[in-house]
mmCIF file of C-alpha atoms and ligand atoms in Angstrom:
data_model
loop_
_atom_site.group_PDB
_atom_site.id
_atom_site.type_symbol
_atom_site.label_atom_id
_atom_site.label_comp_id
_atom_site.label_asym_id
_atom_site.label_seq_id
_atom_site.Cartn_x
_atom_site.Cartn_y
_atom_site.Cartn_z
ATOM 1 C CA UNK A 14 -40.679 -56.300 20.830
ATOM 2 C CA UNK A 15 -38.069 -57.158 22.581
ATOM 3 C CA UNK A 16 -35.743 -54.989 25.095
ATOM 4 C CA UNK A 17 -32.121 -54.802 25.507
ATOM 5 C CA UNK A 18 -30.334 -53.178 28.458
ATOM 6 C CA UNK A 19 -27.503 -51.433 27.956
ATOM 7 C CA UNK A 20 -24.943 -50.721 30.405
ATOM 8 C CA UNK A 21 -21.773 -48.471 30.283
ATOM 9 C CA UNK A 22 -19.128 -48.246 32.762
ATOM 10 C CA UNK A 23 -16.783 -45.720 34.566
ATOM 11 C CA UNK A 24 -15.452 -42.348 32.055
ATOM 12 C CA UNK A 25 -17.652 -43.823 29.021
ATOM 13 C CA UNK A 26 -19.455 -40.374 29.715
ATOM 14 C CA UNK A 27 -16.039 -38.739 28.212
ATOM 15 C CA UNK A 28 -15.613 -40.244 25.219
ATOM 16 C CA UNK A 29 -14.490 -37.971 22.568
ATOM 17 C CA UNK A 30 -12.788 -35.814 24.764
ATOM 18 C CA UNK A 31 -9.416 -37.571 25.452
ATOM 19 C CA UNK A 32 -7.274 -40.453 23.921
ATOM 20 C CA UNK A 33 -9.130 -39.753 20.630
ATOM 21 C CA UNK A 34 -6.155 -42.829 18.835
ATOM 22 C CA UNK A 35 -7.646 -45.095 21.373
ATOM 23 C CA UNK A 36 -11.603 -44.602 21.563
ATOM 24 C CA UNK A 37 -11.901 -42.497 18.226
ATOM 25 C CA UNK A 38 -13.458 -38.574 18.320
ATOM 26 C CA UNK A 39 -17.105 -39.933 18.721
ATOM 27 C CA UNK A 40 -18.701 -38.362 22.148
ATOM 28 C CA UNK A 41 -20.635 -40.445 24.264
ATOM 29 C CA UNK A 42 -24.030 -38.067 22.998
ATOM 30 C CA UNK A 43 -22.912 -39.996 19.412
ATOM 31 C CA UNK A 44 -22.597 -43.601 20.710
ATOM 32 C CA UNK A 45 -25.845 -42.738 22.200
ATOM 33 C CA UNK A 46 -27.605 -41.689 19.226
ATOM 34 C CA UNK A 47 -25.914 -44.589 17.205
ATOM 35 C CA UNK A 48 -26.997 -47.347 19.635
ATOM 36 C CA UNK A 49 -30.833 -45.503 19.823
ATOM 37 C CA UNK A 50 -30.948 -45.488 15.785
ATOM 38 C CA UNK A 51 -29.585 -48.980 15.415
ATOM 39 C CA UNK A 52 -32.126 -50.333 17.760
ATOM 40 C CA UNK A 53 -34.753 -48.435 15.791
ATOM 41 C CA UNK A 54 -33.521 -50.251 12.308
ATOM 42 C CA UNK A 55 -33.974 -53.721 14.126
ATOM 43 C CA UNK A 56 -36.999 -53.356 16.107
ATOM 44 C CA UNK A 57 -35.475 -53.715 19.359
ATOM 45 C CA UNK A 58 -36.749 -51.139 22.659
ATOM 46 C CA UNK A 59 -33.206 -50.159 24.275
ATOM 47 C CA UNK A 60 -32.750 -48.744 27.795
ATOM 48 C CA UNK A 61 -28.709 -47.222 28.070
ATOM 49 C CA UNK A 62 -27.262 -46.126 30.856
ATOM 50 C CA UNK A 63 -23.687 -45.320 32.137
ATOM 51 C CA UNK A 64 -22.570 -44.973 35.553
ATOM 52 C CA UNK A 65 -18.595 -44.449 37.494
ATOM 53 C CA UNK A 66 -20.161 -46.492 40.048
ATOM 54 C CA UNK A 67 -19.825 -50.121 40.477
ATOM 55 C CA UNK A 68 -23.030 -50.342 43.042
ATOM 56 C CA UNK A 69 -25.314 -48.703 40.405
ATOM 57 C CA UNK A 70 -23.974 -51.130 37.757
ATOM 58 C CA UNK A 71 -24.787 -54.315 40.050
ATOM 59 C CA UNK A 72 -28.566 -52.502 40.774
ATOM 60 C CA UNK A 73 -29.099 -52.058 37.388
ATOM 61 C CA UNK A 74 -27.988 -55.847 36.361
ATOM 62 C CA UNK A 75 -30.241 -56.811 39.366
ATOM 63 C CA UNK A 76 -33.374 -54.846 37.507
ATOM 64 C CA UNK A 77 -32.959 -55.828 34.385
ATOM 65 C CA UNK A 78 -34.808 -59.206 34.517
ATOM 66 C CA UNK A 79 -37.898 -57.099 35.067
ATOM 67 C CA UNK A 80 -37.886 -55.683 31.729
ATOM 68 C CA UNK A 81 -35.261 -57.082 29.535
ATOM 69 C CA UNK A 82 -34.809 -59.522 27.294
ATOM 70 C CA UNK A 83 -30.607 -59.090 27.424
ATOM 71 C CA UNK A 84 -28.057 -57.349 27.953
ATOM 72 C CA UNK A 85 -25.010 -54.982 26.363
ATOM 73 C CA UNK A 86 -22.069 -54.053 28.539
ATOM 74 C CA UNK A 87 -18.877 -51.966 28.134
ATOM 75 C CA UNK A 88 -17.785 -52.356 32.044
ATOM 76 C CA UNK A 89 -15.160 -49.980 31.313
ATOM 77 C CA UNK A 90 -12.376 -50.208 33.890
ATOM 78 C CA UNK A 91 -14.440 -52.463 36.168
ATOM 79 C CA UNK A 92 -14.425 -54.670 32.978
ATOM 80 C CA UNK A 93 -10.686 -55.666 35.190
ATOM 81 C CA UNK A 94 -11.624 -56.121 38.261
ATOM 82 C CA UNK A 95 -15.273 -56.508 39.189
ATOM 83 C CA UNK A 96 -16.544 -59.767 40.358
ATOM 84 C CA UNK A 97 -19.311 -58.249 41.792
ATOM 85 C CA UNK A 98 -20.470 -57.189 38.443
ATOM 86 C CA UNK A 99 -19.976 -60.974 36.670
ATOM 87 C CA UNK A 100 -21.832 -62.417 40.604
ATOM 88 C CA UNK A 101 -24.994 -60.291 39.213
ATOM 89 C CA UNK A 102 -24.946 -61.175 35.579
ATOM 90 C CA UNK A 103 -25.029 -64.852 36.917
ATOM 91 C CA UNK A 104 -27.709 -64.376 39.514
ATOM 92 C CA UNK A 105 -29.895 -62.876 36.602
ATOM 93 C CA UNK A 106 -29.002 -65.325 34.046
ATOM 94 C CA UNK A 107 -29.855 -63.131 30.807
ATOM 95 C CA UNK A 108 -27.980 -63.607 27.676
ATOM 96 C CA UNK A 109 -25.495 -60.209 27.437
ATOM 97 C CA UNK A 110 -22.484 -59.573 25.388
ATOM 98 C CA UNK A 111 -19.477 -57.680 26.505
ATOM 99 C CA UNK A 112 -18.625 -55.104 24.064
ATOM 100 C CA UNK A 113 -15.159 -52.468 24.547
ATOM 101 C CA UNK A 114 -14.610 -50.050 21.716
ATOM 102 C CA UNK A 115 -10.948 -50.891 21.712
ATOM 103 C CA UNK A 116 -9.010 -54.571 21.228
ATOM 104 C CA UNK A 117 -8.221 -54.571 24.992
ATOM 105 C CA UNK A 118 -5.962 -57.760 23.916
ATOM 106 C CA UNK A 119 -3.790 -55.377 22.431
ATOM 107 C CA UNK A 120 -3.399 -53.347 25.337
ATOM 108 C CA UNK A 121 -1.519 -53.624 28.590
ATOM 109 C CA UNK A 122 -1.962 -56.858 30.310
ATOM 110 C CA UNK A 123 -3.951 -55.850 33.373
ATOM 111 C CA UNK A 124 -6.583 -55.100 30.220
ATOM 112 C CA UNK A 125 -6.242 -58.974 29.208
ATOM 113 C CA UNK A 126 -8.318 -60.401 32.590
ATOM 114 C CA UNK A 127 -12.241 -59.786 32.073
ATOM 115 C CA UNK A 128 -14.469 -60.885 34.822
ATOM 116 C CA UNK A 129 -18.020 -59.890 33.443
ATOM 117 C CA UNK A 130 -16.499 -61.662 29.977
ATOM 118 C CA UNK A 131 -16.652 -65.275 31.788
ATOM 119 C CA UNK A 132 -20.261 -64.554 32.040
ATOM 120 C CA UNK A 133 -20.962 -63.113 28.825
ATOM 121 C CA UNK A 134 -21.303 -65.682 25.686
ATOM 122 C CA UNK A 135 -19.800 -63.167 23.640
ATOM 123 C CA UNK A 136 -16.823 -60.494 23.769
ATOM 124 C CA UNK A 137 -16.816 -57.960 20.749
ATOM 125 C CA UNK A 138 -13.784 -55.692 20.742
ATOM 126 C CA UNK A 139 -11.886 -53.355 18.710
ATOM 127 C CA UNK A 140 -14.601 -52.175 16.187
ATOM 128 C CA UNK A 141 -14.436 -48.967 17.884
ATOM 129 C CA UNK A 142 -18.406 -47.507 18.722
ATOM 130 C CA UNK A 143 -19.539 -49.548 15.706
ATOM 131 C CA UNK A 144 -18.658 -52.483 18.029
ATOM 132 C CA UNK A 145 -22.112 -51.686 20.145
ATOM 133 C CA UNK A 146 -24.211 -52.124 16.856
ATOM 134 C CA UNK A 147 -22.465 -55.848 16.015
ATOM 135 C CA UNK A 148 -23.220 -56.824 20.026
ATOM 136 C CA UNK A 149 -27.040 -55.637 19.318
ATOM 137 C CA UNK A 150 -26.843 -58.096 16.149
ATOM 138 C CA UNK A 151 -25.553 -60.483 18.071
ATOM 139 C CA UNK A 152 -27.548 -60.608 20.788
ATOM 140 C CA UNK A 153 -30.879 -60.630 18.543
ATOM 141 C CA UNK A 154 -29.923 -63.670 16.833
ATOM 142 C CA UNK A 155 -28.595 -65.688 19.951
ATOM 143 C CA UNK A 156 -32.352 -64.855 21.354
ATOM 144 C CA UNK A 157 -34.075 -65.854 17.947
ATOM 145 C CA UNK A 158 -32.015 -69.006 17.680
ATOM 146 C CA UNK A 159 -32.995 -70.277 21.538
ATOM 147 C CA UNK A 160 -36.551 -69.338 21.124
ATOM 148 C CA UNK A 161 -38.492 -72.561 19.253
ATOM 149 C CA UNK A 162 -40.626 -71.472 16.436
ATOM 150 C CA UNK A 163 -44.374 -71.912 16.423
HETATM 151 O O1 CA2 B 219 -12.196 -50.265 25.080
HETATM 152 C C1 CA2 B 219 -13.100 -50.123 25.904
HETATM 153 O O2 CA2 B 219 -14.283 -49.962 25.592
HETATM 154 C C2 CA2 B 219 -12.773 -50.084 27.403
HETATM 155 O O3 CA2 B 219 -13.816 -50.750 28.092
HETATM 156 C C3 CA2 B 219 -12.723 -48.611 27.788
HETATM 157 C C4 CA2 B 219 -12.287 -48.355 29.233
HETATM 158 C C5 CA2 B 219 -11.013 -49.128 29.557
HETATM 159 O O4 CA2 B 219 -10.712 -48.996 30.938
HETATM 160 C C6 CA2 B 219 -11.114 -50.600 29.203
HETATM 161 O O5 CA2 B 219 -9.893 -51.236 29.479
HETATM 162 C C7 CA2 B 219 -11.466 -50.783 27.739
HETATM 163 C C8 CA2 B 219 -12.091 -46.834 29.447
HETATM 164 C C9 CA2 B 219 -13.368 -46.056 29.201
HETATM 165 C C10 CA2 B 219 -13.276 -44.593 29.006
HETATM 166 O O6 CA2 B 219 -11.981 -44.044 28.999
HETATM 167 C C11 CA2 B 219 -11.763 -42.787 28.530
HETATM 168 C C12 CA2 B 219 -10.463 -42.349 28.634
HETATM 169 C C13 CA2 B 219 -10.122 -41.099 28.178
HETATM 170 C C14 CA2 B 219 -11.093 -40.278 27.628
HETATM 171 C C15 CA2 B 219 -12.379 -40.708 27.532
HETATM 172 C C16 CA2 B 219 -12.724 -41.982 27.986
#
């Protein structure tokens, strides 16, 4: 089977509590659920996590290699300014996909820069929390289509 990590950044715990027009009414307890169930449907084991702190974002990028297969992540606000966090998706080297719930392109321009994103092969954005289930499809069939077939 394999595992996906997935990683969520800085106020991602709040969701559903503020700027509902931005990040929709879901709380964070719902993305959870919908990423857990979603994982279920395709067979995949899922560890999530969130954290407000950059350090524990790097250490869990640095673990994942130890039982992952790839890797999901909303940075959140660090998605703007953290090289640190796109230093230890490279020294890992596992496929991940950036995913952010809203079209950050349509946002203020500070939101335009991603530094994880010129690591990641793939940015989904916009689809709201349904956005996490498309980056889990995603990911699956970038790892199906580099493993050869026996
Ligand atoms: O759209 C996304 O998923 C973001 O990664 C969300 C971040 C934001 O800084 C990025 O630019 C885009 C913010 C995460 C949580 O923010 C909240 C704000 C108010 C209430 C609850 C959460």
């Amino acid at each position: 089977m394999l595992r996906f990590m997935i990683i969520n950044g800085p106020n991602l715990n709040l969701l559903g509590r503020r700027e509902p027009e931005i990040y929709g009414s879901a709380t964070y307890a719902d993305l959870v659920k919908l990423i857990s169930k979603h994982c279920q449907e395709m067979q995949v084991d899922c560890k999530i996590m969130q954290s407000n702190h950059e350090g524990a974002i790097v250490d869990a990028i640095q673990s994942a290699p130890d039982y992952c297969d790839g890797i999901i992540i909303n940075p959140a606000a660090y998605t703007h300014t953290s090289v640190a966090i796109l230093d230890a998706l490279r020294a890992v080297g596992l496929p991940a996909v950036e995913v952010h719930i809203s079209d950050v392109d349509k946002r203020e321009d500070f939101r335009h820069i991603s530094y994880p994103g010129m690591y990641c092969f793939k940015t989904i954005k916009g689809e709201g929390i349904q956005g996490y289930c498309t980056a889990i499809d995603v990911l699956l069939q970038h790892i199906w289509e580099q493993k050869p077939t026996i």
